[in-house]
mmCIF file of C-alpha atoms in Angstrom:
data_model
loop_
_atom_site.group_PDB
_atom_site.id
_atom_site.type_symbol
_atom_site.label_atom_id
_atom_site.label_comp_id
_atom_site.label_asym_id
_atom_site.label_seq_id
_atom_site.Cartn_x
_atom_site.Cartn_y
_atom_site.Cartn_z
ATOM 1 C CA MET A 1 -59.417 5.672 -37.088
ATOM 2 C CA HIS A 2 -57.810 5.631 -40.541
ATOM 3 C CA ILE A 3 -57.017 9.086 -41.874
ATOM 4 C CA GLN A 4 -59.333 8.510 -44.844
ATOM 5 C CA GLU A 5 -62.252 7.769 -42.505
ATOM 6 C CA TRP A 6 -61.433 10.846 -40.436
ATOM 7 C CA LEU A 7 -61.363 13.085 -43.516
ATOM 8 C CA GLU A 8 -64.841 11.897 -44.454
ATOM 9 C CA THR A 9 -66.158 13.336 -41.181
ATOM 10 C CA VAL A 10 -64.821 16.855 -41.830
ATOM 11 C CA PRO A 11 -67.817 19.141 -42.631
ATOM 12 C CA ALA A 12 -67.526 20.700 -46.085
ATOM 13 C CA VAL A 13 -68.536 24.132 -44.755
ATOM 14 C CA SER A 14 -65.559 24.037 -42.370
ATOM 15 C CA VAL A 15 -63.204 23.449 -45.294
ATOM 16 C CA TYR A 16 -64.767 26.272 -47.318
ATOM 17 C CA LEU A 17 -64.562 28.707 -44.389
ATOM 18 C CA LEU A 18 -60.986 27.729 -43.517
ATOM 19 C CA VAL A 19 -59.817 28.263 -47.090
ATOM 20 C CA GLY A 20 -61.635 31.581 -47.490
ATOM 21 C CA VAL A 21 -60.481 32.986 -44.136
ATOM 22 C CA VAL A 22 -56.817 31.909 -44.408
ATOM 23 C CA ILE A 23 -56.461 33.188 -47.982
ATOM 24 C CA GLY A 24 -58.289 36.385 -47.044
ATOM 25 C CA LEU A 25 -55.978 37.053 -44.090
ATOM 26 C CA GLU A 26 -52.896 36.270 -46.193
ATOM 27 C CA SER A 27 -54.082 38.658 -48.913
ATOM 28 C CA LEU A 28 -54.759 41.280 -46.264
ATOM 29 C CA GLY A 29 -51.067 41.223 -45.376
ATOM 30 C CA ILE A 30 -50.776 38.599 -42.626
ATOM 31 C CA PRO A 31 -48.116 35.981 -43.471
ATOM 32 C CA LEU A 32 -50.154 32.748 -43.535
ATOM 33 C CA PRO A 33 -49.781 29.629 -45.752
ATOM 34 C CA GLY A 34 -52.755 30.337 -48.010
ATOM 35 C CA GLU A 35 -51.420 28.356 -50.944
ATOM 36 C CA ILE A 36 -50.734 25.281 -48.790
ATOM 37 C CA VAL A 37 -54.273 25.401 -47.387
ATOM 38 C CA LEU A 38 -55.801 25.765 -50.866
ATOM 39 C CA VAL A 39 -53.737 22.921 -52.354
ATOM 40 C CA SER A 40 -54.549 20.659 -49.409
ATOM 41 C CA ALA A 41 -58.268 21.475 -49.679
ATOM 42 C CA ALA A 42 -58.267 20.806 -53.441
ATOM 43 C CA ILE A 43 -56.619 17.419 -52.841
ATOM 44 C CA LEU A 44 -59.283 16.754 -50.217
ATOM 45 C CA ALA A 45 -62.041 17.676 -52.686
ATOM 46 C CA ALA A 46 -60.609 15.174 -55.183
ATOM 47 C CA THR A 47 -60.833 12.349 -52.652
ATOM 48 C CA GLN A 48 -64.007 13.321 -50.755
ATOM 49 C CA ASP A 49 -67.362 13.508 -52.560
ATOM 50 C CA HIS A 50 -68.944 15.881 -50.026
ATOM 51 C CA ILE A 51 -66.551 18.747 -50.874
ATOM 52 C CA ASN A 52 -67.570 20.630 -54.029
ATOM 53 C CA PRO A 53 -64.545 21.952 -55.992
ATOM 54 C CA PHE A 54 -66.614 24.768 -57.538
ATOM 55 C CA VAL A 55 -67.711 26.045 -54.123
ATOM 56 C CA LEU A 56 -64.134 25.628 -52.874
ATOM 57 C CA GLY A 57 -62.740 27.675 -55.768
ATOM 58 C CA ALA A 58 -65.405 30.342 -55.269
ATOM 59 C CA CYS A 59 -64.635 30.655 -51.538
ATOM 60 C CA ALA A 60 -60.923 30.901 -52.267
ATOM 61 C CA SER A 61 -61.559 33.597 -54.905
ATOM 62 C CA VAL A 62 -63.795 35.625 -52.606
ATOM 63 C CA GLY A 63 -61.252 35.387 -49.794
ATOM 64 C CA ALA A 64 -58.455 36.544 -52.094
ATOM 65 C CA ILE A 65 -60.412 39.495 -53.511
ATOM 66 C CA VAL A 66 -61.895 40.693 -50.209
ATOM 67 C CA GLY A 67 -58.600 40.257 -48.340
ATOM 68 C CA ASP A 68 -56.649 42.206 -50.946
ATOM 69 C CA SER A 69 -59.256 44.990 -50.928
ATOM 70 C CA ILE A 70 -59.085 45.331 -47.137
ATOM 71 C CA GLY A 71 -55.292 45.292 -47.334
ATOM 72 C CA TYR A 72 -55.440 48.077 -49.925
ATOM 73 C CA LEU A 73 -57.621 50.229 -47.668
ATOM 74 C CA ILE A 74 -55.350 49.613 -44.658
ATOM 75 C CA GLY A 75 -52.253 50.443 -46.714
ATOM 76 C CA ARG A 76 -53.796 53.605 -48.129
ATOM 77 C CA LYS A 77 -54.721 54.816 -44.657
ATOM 78 C CA GLY A 78 -51.528 53.694 -42.901
ATOM 79 C CA GLY A 79 -48.990 54.721 -45.549
ATOM 80 C CA GLN A 80 -45.243 54.133 -45.155
ATOM 81 C CA PRO A 81 -45.423 54.063 -41.318
ATOM 82 C CA LEU A 82 -47.520 50.912 -41.676
ATOM 83 C CA LEU A 83 -44.755 49.148 -43.616
ATOM 84 C CA GLN A 84 -42.180 50.283 -41.073
ATOM 85 C CA TRP A 85 -44.317 48.927 -38.235
ATOM 86 C CA ALA A 86 -44.846 45.630 -40.068
ATOM 87 C CA GLY A 87 -41.099 45.420 -40.672
ATOM 88 C CA ARG A 88 -40.461 45.644 -36.932
ATOM 89 C CA LYS A 89 -43.154 43.106 -36.085
ATOM 90 C CA PHE A 90 -42.502 40.645 -38.939
ATOM 91 C CA PRO A 91 -38.889 41.200 -40.080
ATOM 92 C CA LYS A 92 -38.778 37.841 -41.893
ATOM 93 C CA HIS A 93 -41.667 38.870 -44.134
ATOM 94 C CA PHE A 94 -41.695 42.700 -44.150
ATOM 95 C CA GLY A 95 -38.005 43.477 -43.744
ATOM 96 C CA PRO A 96 -36.364 46.249 -45.830
ATOM 97 C CA ASP A 97 -35.137 43.774 -48.465
ATOM 98 C CA HIS A 98 -38.584 42.242 -48.890
ATOM 99 C CA VAL A 99 -40.225 45.652 -49.179
ATOM 100 C CA ALA A 100 -37.576 46.820 -51.659
ATOM 101 C CA MET A 101 -38.153 43.789 -53.861
ATOM 102 C CA ALA A 102 -41.928 44.272 -53.784
ATOM 103 C CA GLU A 103 -41.623 47.973 -54.613
ATOM 104 C CA SER A 104 -39.316 47.175 -57.540
ATOM 105 C CA LYS A 105 -41.992 44.849 -58.936
ATOM 106 C CA PHE A 106 -44.605 47.582 -58.598
ATOM 107 C CA ASP A 107 -42.320 50.069 -60.365
ATOM 108 C CA LYS A 108 -41.815 47.577 -63.198
ATOM 109 C CA TRP A 109 -45.341 46.195 -63.601
ATOM 110 C CA GLY A 110 -47.615 48.923 -62.229
ATOM 111 C CA MET A 111 -51.185 47.712 -61.607
ATOM 112 C CA TRP A 112 -50.298 44.297 -62.965
ATOM 113 C CA ALA A 113 -48.022 43.735 -59.978
ATOM 114 C CA VAL A 114 -51.295 43.102 -58.118
ATOM 115 C CA PHE A 115 -52.337 40.564 -60.756
ATOM 116 C CA PHE A 116 -49.005 38.752 -61.103
ATOM 117 C CA GLY A 117 -48.322 39.126 -57.390
ATOM 118 C CA ARG A 118 -51.129 36.668 -56.742
ATOM 119 C CA PHE A 119 -48.924 33.918 -58.209
ATOM 120 C CA ILE A 120 -45.771 34.852 -56.226
ATOM 121 C CA ALA A 121 -45.616 33.898 -52.548
ATOM 122 C CA LEU A 122 -43.941 37.106 -51.332
ATOM 123 C CA LEU A 123 -46.000 39.533 -53.417
ATOM 124 C CA ARG A 124 -49.229 37.776 -52.433
ATOM 125 C CA ILE A 125 -48.773 39.212 -48.929
ATOM 126 C CA PHE A 126 -47.622 42.655 -50.119
ATOM 127 C CA ALA A 127 -49.856 43.365 -53.107
ATOM 128 C CA GLY A 128 -52.914 44.837 -51.412
ATOM 129 C CA PRO A 129 -51.280 46.907 -48.652
ATOM 130 C CA LEU A 130 -48.445 48.123 -50.898
ATOM 131 C CA ALA A 131 -50.864 49.197 -53.628
ATOM 132 C CA GLY A 132 -52.644 51.280 -50.997
ATOM 133 C CA VAL A 133 -49.414 52.761 -49.634
ATOM 134 C CA LEU A 134 -48.361 53.745 -53.171
ATOM 135 C CA LYS A 135 -51.800 55.345 -53.743
ATOM 136 C CA MET A 136 -52.619 53.235 -56.804
ATOM 137 C CA PRO A 137 -56.026 54.318 -58.226
ATOM 138 C CA TYR A 138 -58.615 51.955 -56.774
ATOM 139 C CA TRP A 139 -60.239 51.117 -60.102
ATOM 140 C CA LYS A 140 -56.908 49.872 -61.467
ATOM 141 C CA PHE A 141 -56.289 47.913 -58.299
ATOM 142 C CA LEU A 142 -59.777 46.406 -58.375
ATOM 143 C CA ILE A 143 -59.458 45.150 -61.970
ATOM 144 C CA ALA A 144 -56.131 43.463 -61.299
ATOM 145 C CA ASN A 145 -57.300 42.200 -57.913
ATOM 146 C CA VAL A 146 -60.471 40.546 -59.226
ATOM 147 C CA LEU A 147 -58.778 39.007 -62.272
ATOM 148 C CA GLY A 148 -55.806 37.772 -60.263
ATOM 149 C CA GLY A 149 -57.926 36.416 -57.428
ATOM 150 C CA ILE A 150 -60.260 34.449 -59.687
ATOM 151 C CA ILE A 151 -57.559 33.078 -61.990
ATOM 152 C CA TRP A 152 -55.163 32.151 -59.169
ATOM 153 C CA ALA A 153 -57.708 30.657 -56.777
ATOM 154 C CA GLY A 154 -59.931 29.071 -59.418
ATOM 155 C CA GLY A 155 -57.009 27.898 -61.534
ATOM 156 C CA THR A 156 -55.135 26.372 -58.589
ATOM 157 C CA THR A 157 -58.260 24.586 -57.399
ATOM 158 C CA ALA A 158 -59.050 23.247 -60.867
ATOM 159 C CA LEU A 159 -55.481 22.115 -61.528
ATOM 160 C CA ILE A 160 -54.950 20.340 -58.200
ATOM 161 C CA TYR A 161 -58.455 18.860 -58.267
ATOM 162 C CA THR A 162 -57.937 17.477 -61.777
ATOM 163 C CA VAL A 163 -54.582 15.972 -60.870
ATOM 164 C CA GLY A 164 -56.149 14.591 -57.697
ATOM 165 C CA MET A 165 -58.990 12.951 -59.615
ATOM 166 C CA VAL A 166 -56.514 11.245 -61.949
ATOM 167 C CA ALA A 167 -54.495 10.029 -58.970
ATOM 168 C CA GLU A 168 -57.546 9.394 -56.751
ATOM 169 C CA PRO A 169 -56.935 5.651 -56.258
ATOM 170 C CA TRP A 170 -53.353 6.385 -55.207
ATOM 171 C CA LEU A 171 -54.389 9.260 -52.939
ATOM 172 C CA LYS A 172 -57.073 7.199 -51.224
ATOM 173 C CA ARG A 173 -54.615 4.402 -50.577
ATOM 174 C CA PHE A 174 -51.834 6.725 -49.486
ATOM 175 C CA SER A 175 -53.781 9.774 -48.315
ATOM 176 C CA THR A 176 -51.148 10.549 -45.679
ATOM 177 C CA TRP A 177 -48.534 10.896 -48.407
ATOM 178 C CA GLY A 178 -50.844 13.240 -50.283
ATOM 179 C CA LEU A 179 -50.917 15.558 -47.289
ATOM 180 C CA VAL A 180 -47.136 15.245 -46.902
ATOM 181 C CA ALA A 181 -46.742 16.232 -50.563
ATOM 182 C CA ALA A 182 -48.860 19.339 -49.954
ATOM 183 C CA ALA A 183 -46.681 20.248 -46.964
ATOM 184 C CA LEU A 184 -43.502 19.785 -49.018
ATOM 185 C CA PHE A 185 -44.994 22.014 -51.710
ATOM 186 C CA GLY A 186 -45.522 24.722 -49.114
ATOM 187 C CA ILE A 187 -42.000 24.375 -47.763
ATOM 188 C CA GLY A 188 -40.645 24.627 -51.302
ATOM 189 C CA SER A 189 -42.618 27.834 -51.867
ATOM 190 C CA PHE A 190 -41.205 29.298 -48.644
ATOM 191 C CA LEU A 191 -37.611 28.423 -49.595
ATOM 192 C CA LEU A 192 -38.121 29.927 -53.048
ATOM 193 C CA MET A 193 -39.366 33.121 -51.423
ATOM 194 C CA LYS A 194 -36.243 33.245 -49.256
ATOM 195 C CA VAL A 195 -33.965 32.766 -52.269
ATOM 196 C CA ARG A 196 -35.707 35.555 -54.184
ATOM 197 C CA ALA A 197 -35.444 37.856 -51.182
ATOM 198 C CA LYS A 198 -31.704 37.201 -50.900
ATOM 199 C CA LYS A 199 -31.221 37.868 -54.621
ATOM 200 C CA ALA A 200 -33.134 41.128 -54.287
ATOM 201 C CA ALA A 201 -30.975 42.141 -51.328
ATOM 202 C CA ALA A 202 -27.788 41.323 -53.238
ATOM 203 C CA ALA A 203 -28.982 43.299 -56.254
ATOM 204 C CA ARG A 204 -29.844 46.242 -54.034
ATOM 205 C CA GLU A 205 -26.413 46.204 -52.368
ATOM 206 C CA ALA A 206 -24.694 45.997 -55.753
ATOM 207 C CA GLU A 207 -26.696 48.961 -57.019
ATOM 208 C CA GLU A 208 -25.878 51.007 -53.901
ATOM 209 C CA THR A 209 -22.199 50.158 -54.284
ATOM 210 C CA ARG A 210 -22.262 51.159 -57.964
ATOM 211 C CA VAL A 211 -23.974 54.471 -57.169
ATOM 212 C CA ALA A 212 -21.504 55.191 -54.360
ATOM 213 C CA ALA A 213 -18.562 54.437 -56.655
ATOM 214 C CA THR A 214 -20.005 56.749 -59.325
ATOM 215 C CA VAL A 215 -20.419 59.588 -56.830
ATOM 216 C CA ASP A 216 -16.838 59.176 -55.557
#
C-alpha cells in the first residue's frame, strides 16, 4: 500500500489524541518529541481532508496547558528533591547543567519563562515542574501557561498547515519526504538543545572560576 493511501486510513481521532497526549506528557516533564508529533500531524492535516486543523490545534493547546498545570502541581509538591531524582533518572535532560540553564531563564524572565519556554525545546520540559519547585504564584503561572500553550500550539499548527497547503501537490507526490523533513526538524531541535546546554555549562564553569579567583 502506498504511504498516501495508508495515511488516509488513519482515524482523525487517533491523531488528535496522540498529539494531545504526547504534548501533555512532554509539558508535564517527560522528555518526549512533542514538537515533532505536532509538526507531523499538521503536515498530515494539510494533505488529508479528514483531519481538521482547528481541532488539531485545540487538542495540542489543551494538552500543553493541562500538562504544564500537572507538572506545576508535581513540582510544587516534590520540590528540589524531585529535580534531583529526575536528574538521576534522566541525566541527558535533567542534568545539573540543564537545570542550571532553566533556572537562569526563570531568574531573568520570571513568569514569562513559562510563556517563552513553550517555544524552546529544553524549557518546554522544565517550565511547569520548575515553576512549581520555585513556588511561582499559580495565577501568574496560569496566565503565562494558557497564553504560551495557545500561541505555541495554535501558531505552530497554523504555520505548518498553511505551508503544507501551499506545498500540498508536492507533499502528496512525495509524502515520504514530508515525513523525513519533519524528522530532520526534530533532530535539529534536539541538536540545538544540546548546543545550548553545553553553552550554559561553559558559562557556569567560567562564572565559578571567576568567583573562585576573586575569593583567592
